[in-house]
CSV table of C-alpha atoms and ligand atoms in Angstrom, one decimal:
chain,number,residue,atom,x,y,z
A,1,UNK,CA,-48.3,191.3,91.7
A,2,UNK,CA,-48.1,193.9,93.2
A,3,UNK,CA,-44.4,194.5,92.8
A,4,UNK,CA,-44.2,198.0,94.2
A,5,UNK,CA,-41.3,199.4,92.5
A,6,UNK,CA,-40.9,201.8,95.5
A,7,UNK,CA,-43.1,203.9,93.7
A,8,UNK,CA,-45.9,205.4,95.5
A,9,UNK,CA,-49.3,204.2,95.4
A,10,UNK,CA,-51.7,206.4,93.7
A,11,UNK,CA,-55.7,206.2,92.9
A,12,UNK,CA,-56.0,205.2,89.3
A,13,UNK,CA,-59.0,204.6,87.6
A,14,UNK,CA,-59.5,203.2,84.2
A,15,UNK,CA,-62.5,203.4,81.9
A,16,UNK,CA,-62.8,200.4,79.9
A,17,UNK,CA,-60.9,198.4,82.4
A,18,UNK,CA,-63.1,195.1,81.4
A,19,UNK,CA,-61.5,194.3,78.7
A,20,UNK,CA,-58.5,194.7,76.4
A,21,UNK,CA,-56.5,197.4,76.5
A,22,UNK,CA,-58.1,198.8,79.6
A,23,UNK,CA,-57.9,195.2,81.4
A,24,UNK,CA,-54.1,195.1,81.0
A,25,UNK,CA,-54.0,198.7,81.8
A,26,UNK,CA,-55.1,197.3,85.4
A,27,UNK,CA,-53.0,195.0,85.7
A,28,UNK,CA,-50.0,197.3,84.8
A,29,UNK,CA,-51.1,199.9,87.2
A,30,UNK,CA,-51.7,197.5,89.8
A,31,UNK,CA,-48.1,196.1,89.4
A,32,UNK,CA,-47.2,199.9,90.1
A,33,UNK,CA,-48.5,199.8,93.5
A,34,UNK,CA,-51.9,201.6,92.3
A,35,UNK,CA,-55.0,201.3,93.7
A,36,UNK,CA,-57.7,200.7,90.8
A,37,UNK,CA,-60.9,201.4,90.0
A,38,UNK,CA,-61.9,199.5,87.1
A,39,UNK,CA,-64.9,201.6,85.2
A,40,UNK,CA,-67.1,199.5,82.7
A,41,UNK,CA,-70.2,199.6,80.8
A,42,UNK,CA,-70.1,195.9,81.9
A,43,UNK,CA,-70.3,195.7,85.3
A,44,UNK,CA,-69.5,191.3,85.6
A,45,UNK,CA,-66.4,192.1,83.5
A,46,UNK,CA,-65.5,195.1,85.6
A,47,UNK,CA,-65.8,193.1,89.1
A,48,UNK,CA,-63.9,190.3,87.4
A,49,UNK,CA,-61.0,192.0,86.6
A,50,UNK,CA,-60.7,194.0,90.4
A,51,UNK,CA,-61.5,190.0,91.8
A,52,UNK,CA,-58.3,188.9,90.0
A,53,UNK,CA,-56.3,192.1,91.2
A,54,UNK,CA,-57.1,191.6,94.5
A,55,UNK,CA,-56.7,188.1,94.3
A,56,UNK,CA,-52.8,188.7,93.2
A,57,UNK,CA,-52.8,191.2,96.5
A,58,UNK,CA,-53.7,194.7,94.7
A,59,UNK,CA,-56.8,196.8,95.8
A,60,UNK,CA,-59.4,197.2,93.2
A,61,UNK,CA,-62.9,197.9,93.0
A,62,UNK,CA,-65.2,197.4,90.1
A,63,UNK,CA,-67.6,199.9,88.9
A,64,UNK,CA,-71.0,200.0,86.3
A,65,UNK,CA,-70.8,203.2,84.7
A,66,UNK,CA,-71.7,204.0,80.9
A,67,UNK,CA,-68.9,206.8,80.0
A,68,UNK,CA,-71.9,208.5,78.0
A,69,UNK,CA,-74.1,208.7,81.0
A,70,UNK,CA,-72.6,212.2,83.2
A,71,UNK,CA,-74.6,211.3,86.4
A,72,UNK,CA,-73.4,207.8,86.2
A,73,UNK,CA,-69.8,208.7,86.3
A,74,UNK,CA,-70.0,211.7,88.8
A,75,UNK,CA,-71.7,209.0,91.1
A,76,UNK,CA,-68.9,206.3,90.1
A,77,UNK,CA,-66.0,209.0,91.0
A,78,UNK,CA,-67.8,209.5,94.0
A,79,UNK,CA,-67.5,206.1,95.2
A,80,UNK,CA,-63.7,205.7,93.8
A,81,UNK,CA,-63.3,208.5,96.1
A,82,UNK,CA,-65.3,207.1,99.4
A,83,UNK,CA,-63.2,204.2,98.9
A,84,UNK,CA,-59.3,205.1,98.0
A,85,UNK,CA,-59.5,209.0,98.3
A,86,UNK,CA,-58.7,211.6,95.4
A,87,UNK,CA,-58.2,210.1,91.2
A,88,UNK,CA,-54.6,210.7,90.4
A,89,UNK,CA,-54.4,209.1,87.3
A,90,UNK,CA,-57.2,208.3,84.6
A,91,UNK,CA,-56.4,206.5,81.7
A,92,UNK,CA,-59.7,206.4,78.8
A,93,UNK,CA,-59.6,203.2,77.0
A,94,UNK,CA,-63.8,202.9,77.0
A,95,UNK,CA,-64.4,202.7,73.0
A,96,UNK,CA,-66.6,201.7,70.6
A,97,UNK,CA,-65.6,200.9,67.0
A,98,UNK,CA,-67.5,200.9,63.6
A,99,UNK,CA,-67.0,200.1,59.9
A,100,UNK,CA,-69.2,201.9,57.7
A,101,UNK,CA,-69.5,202.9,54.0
A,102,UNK,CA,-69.3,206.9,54.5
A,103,UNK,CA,-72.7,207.3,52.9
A,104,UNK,CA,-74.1,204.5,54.7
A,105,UNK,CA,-73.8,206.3,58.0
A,106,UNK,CA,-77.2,207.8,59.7
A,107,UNK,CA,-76.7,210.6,61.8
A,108,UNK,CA,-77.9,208.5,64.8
A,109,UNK,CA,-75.0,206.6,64.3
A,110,UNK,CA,-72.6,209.5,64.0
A,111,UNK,CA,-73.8,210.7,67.0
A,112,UNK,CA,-73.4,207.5,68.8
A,113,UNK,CA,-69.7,206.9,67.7
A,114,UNK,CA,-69.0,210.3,68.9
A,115,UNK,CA,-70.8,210.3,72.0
A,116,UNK,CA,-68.9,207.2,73.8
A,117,UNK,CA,-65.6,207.7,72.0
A,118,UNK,CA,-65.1,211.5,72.3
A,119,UNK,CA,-68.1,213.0,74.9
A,120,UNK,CA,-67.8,210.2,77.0
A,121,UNK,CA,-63.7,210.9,77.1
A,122,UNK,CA,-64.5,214.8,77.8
A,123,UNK,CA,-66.6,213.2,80.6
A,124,UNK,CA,-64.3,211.2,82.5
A,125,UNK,CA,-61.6,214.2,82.2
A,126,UNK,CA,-63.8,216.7,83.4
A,127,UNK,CA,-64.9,214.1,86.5
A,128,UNK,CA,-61.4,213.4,87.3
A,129,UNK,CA,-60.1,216.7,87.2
A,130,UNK,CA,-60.8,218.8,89.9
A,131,UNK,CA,-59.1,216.2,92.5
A,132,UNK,CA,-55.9,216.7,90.4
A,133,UNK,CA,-56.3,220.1,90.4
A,134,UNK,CA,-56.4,219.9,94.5
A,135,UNK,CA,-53.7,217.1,94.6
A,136,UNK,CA,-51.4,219.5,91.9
A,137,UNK,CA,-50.0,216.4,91.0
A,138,UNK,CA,-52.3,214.5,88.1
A,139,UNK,CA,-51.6,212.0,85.1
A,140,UNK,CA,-54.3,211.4,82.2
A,141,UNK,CA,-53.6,209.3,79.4
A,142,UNK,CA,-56.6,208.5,76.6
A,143,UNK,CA,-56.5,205.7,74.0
A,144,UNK,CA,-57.3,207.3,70.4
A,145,UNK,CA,-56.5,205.5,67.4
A,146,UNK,CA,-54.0,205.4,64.5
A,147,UNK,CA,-57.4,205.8,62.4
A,148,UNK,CA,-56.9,209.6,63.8
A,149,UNK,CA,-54.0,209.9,62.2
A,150,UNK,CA,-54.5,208.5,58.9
A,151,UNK,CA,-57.9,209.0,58.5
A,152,UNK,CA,-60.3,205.7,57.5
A,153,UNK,CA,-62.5,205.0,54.9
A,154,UNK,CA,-65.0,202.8,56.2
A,155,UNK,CA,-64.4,204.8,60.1
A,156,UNK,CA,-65.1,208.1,59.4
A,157,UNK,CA,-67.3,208.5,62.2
A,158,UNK,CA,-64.9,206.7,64.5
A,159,UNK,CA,-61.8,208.2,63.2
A,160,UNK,CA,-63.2,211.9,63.6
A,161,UNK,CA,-64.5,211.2,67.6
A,162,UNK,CA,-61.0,210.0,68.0
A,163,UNK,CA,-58.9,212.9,66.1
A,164,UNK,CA,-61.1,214.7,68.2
A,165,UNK,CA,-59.4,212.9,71.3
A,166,UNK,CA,-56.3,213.5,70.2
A,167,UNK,CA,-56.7,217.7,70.2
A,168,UNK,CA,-59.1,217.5,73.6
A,169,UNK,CA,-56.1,216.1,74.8
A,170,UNK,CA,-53.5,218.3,73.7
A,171,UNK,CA,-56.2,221.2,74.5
A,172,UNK,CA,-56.4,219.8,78.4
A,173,UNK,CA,-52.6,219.3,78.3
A,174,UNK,CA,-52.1,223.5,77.5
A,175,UNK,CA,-54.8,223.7,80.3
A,176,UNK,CA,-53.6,221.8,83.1
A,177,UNK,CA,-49.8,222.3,82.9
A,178,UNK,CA,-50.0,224.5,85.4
A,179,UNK,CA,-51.2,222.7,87.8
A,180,UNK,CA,-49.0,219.9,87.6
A,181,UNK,CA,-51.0,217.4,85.0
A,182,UNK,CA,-50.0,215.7,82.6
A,183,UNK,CA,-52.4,214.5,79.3
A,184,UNK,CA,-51.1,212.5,76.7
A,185,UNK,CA,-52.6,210.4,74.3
A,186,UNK,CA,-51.8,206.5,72.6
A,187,UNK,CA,-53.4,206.0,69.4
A,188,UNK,CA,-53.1,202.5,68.9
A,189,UNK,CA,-53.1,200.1,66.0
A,190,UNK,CA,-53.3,196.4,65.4
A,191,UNK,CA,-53.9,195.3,68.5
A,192,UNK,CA,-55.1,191.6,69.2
A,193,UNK,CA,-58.4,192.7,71.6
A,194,UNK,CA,-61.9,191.3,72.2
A,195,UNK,CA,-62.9,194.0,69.7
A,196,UNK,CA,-60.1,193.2,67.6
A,197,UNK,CA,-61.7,189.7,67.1
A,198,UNK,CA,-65.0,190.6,67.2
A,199,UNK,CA,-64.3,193.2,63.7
A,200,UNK,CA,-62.5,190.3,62.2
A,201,UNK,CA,-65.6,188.1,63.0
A,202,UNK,CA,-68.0,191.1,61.5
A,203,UNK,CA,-66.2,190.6,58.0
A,204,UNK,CA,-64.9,194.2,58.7
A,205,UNK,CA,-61.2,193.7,59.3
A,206,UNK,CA,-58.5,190.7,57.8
A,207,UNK,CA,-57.5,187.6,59.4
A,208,UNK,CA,-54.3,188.2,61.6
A,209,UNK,CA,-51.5,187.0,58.9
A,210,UNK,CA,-52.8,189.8,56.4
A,211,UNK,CA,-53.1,192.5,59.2
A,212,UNK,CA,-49.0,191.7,60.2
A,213,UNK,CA,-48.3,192.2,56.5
A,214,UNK,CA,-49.3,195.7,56.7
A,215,UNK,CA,-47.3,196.1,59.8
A,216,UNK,CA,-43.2,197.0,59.6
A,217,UNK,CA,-42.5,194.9,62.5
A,218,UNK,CA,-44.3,191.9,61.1
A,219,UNK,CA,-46.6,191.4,63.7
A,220,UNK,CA,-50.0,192.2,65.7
A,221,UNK,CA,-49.5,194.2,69.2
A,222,UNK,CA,-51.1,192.7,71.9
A,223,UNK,CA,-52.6,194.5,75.5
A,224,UNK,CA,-49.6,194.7,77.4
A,225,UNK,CA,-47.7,196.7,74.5
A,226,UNK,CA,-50.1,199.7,75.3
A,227,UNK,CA,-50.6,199.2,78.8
A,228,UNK,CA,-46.5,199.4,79.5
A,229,UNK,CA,-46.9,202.7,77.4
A,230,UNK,CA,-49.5,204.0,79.6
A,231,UNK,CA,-48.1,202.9,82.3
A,232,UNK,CA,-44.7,204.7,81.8
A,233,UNK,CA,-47.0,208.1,80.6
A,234,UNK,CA,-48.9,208.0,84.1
A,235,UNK,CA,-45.2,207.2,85.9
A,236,UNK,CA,-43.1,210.3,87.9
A,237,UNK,CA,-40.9,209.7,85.7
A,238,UNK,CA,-43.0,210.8,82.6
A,239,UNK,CA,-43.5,214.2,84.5
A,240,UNK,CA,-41.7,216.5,82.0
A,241,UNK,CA,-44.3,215.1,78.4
A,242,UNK,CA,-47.2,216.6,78.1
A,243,UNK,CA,-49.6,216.5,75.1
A,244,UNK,CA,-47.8,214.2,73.4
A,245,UNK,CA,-49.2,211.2,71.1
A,246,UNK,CA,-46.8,207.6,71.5
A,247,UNK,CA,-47.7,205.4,68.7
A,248,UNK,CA,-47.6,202.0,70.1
A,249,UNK,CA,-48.0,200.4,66.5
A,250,UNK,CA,-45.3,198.1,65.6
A,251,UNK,CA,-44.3,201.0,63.1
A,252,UNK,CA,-47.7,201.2,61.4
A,253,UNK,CA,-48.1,205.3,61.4
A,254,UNK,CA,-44.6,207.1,61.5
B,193,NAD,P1,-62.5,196.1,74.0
B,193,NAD,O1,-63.8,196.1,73.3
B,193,NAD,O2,-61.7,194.8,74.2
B,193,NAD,O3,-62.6,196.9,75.3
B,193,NAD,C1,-63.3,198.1,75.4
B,193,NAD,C2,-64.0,198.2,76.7
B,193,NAD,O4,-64.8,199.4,76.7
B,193,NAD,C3,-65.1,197.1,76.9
B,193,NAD,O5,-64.9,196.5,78.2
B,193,NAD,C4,-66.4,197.8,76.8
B,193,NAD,O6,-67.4,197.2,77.7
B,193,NAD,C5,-66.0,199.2,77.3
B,193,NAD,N1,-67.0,200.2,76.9
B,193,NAD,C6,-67.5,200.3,75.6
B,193,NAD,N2,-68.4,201.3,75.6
B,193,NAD,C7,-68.5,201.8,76.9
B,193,NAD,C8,-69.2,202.8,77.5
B,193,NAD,N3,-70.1,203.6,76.8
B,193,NAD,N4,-69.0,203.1,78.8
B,193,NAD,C9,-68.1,202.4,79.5
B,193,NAD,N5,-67.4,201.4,79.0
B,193,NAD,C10,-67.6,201.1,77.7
B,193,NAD,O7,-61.5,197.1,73.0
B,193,NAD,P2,-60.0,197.4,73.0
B,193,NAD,O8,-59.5,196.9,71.7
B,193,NAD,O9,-59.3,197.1,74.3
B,193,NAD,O10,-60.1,199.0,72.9
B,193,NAD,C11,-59.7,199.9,73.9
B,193,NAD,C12,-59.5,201.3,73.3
B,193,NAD,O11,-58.5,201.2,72.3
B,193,NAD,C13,-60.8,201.7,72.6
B,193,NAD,O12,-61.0,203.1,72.9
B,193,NAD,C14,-60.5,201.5,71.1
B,193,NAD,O13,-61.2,202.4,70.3
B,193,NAD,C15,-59.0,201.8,71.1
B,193,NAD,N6,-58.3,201.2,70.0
B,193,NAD,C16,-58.1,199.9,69.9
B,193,NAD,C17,-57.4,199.3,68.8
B,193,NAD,C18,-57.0,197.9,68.7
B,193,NAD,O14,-56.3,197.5,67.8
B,193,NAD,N7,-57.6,197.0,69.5
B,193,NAD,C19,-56.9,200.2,67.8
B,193,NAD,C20,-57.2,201.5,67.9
B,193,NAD,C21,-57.9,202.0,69.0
């Protein structure tokens, strides 16, 4: 890192970027020649991951920003921009998951699932935007979840924010065509992630053997599977797929 591909080097910033899927979204990006701005509710994780960018020769910077908080995020795109210039690609994988009985679910909670994973995605578009617009050149790809497509028992909360996703993306995709943006969305399934382990701790998903069972390829995904996806959807050479939704799921939802 960073191998530069020839590709140009473009301002990317990536909610989430402390961890999981967003952390080898980085990496990916970085590899591309990308300058990134790594956006997390937790601000140690988020400065880790730019130290080890730069420290392999990228140019990161880390960022504290809550993805629900609108003043938070302005301020944060702010700074991205002091600091590299204009976003040119946004990638949302900020999430937060839940299991719960249907019944079982308060409305605080609803609102709470549906605020980070669907709000705070309308948030980070709607900040990163209008430098697109400008540039007429933008790529945004958000992280939903296979639980979109199927629909969950125990996630309904977190399976509607994230169908709702999935259409905000398509919606922004019919919007922004025009201008030269892109939007496309990976919903993602079984992937081995900090909040992967931590459901499997909570009693709320199987151990890793049962969860490859349920999988046609016969086996858990792991960071870099979506981050090469997202990386190829924010690429020039995605330019002509737009509102689109890649699977990444070993075969999981056809
Ligand atoms: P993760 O918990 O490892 O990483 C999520 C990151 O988002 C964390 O660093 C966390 O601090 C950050 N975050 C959470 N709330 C935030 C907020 N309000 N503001 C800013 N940052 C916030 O999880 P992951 O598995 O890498 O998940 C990434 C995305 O992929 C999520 O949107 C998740 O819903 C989605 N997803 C993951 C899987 C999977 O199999 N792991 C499956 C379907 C969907």
């Amino acid at each position: 890192m960073p191998q530069t591909h020839g590709r140009r080097s473009r301002v990317a910033v990536v909610t989430g970027g402390a961890s999981g899927i967003g952390e080898a979204t980085c990496r990916h990006l970085a590899e591309r020649n990308h300058r990134i701005a790594v956006l997390d509710l937790d601000g140690d994780g988020a400065s880790r991951v730019a130290e080890e960018l730069r420290a392999h020769g990228g140019e990161a910077l880390g960022l504290t920003a809550d993805v629900t908080d609108r003043p938070a995020l302005d301020a944060a795109f702010a700074e991205i921009r002091a600091t590299f210039g204009p976003a040119e690609i946004l990638v949302t994988s900020a999430g937060l998951v839940a299991f719960d009985p249907f019944e079982n679910i308060t409305p605080e909670r609803w609102s709470r699932l549906i605020d980070v994973n669907l709000t705070g995605t309308f948030h980070c578009c709607q900040a990163a935007v209008p430098d697109m617009v400008a540039a007429r050149w933008g790529r945004i790809v958000t992280i939903s979840s296979s639980s979109a497509q199927r629909g969950s028992p125990t996630m309904a909360h977190y399976a509607a924010a994230k169908g709702g996703v999935i259409v905000l993306t398509k919606s922004l995709a019919r919007a922004y065509a025009p201008h030269g943006i892109t939007v496309n969305s990976i919903p993602p399934s079984g992937i081995e992630t900090p909040m992967q382990h931590r459901s499997q701790a909570e009693g709320d998903l199987p151990a890793n053997e049962v969860m490859a069972g349920t999988i046609p390829l016969g086996h858990l995904g792991t960071p870099d599977d979506i981050a090469a996806a997202a990386a190829f959807l924010t690429s020039d050479e995605a330019g002509f797929i737009t509102g689109q939704v890649l699977g990444v799921n070993g075969g999981a939802v056809l």
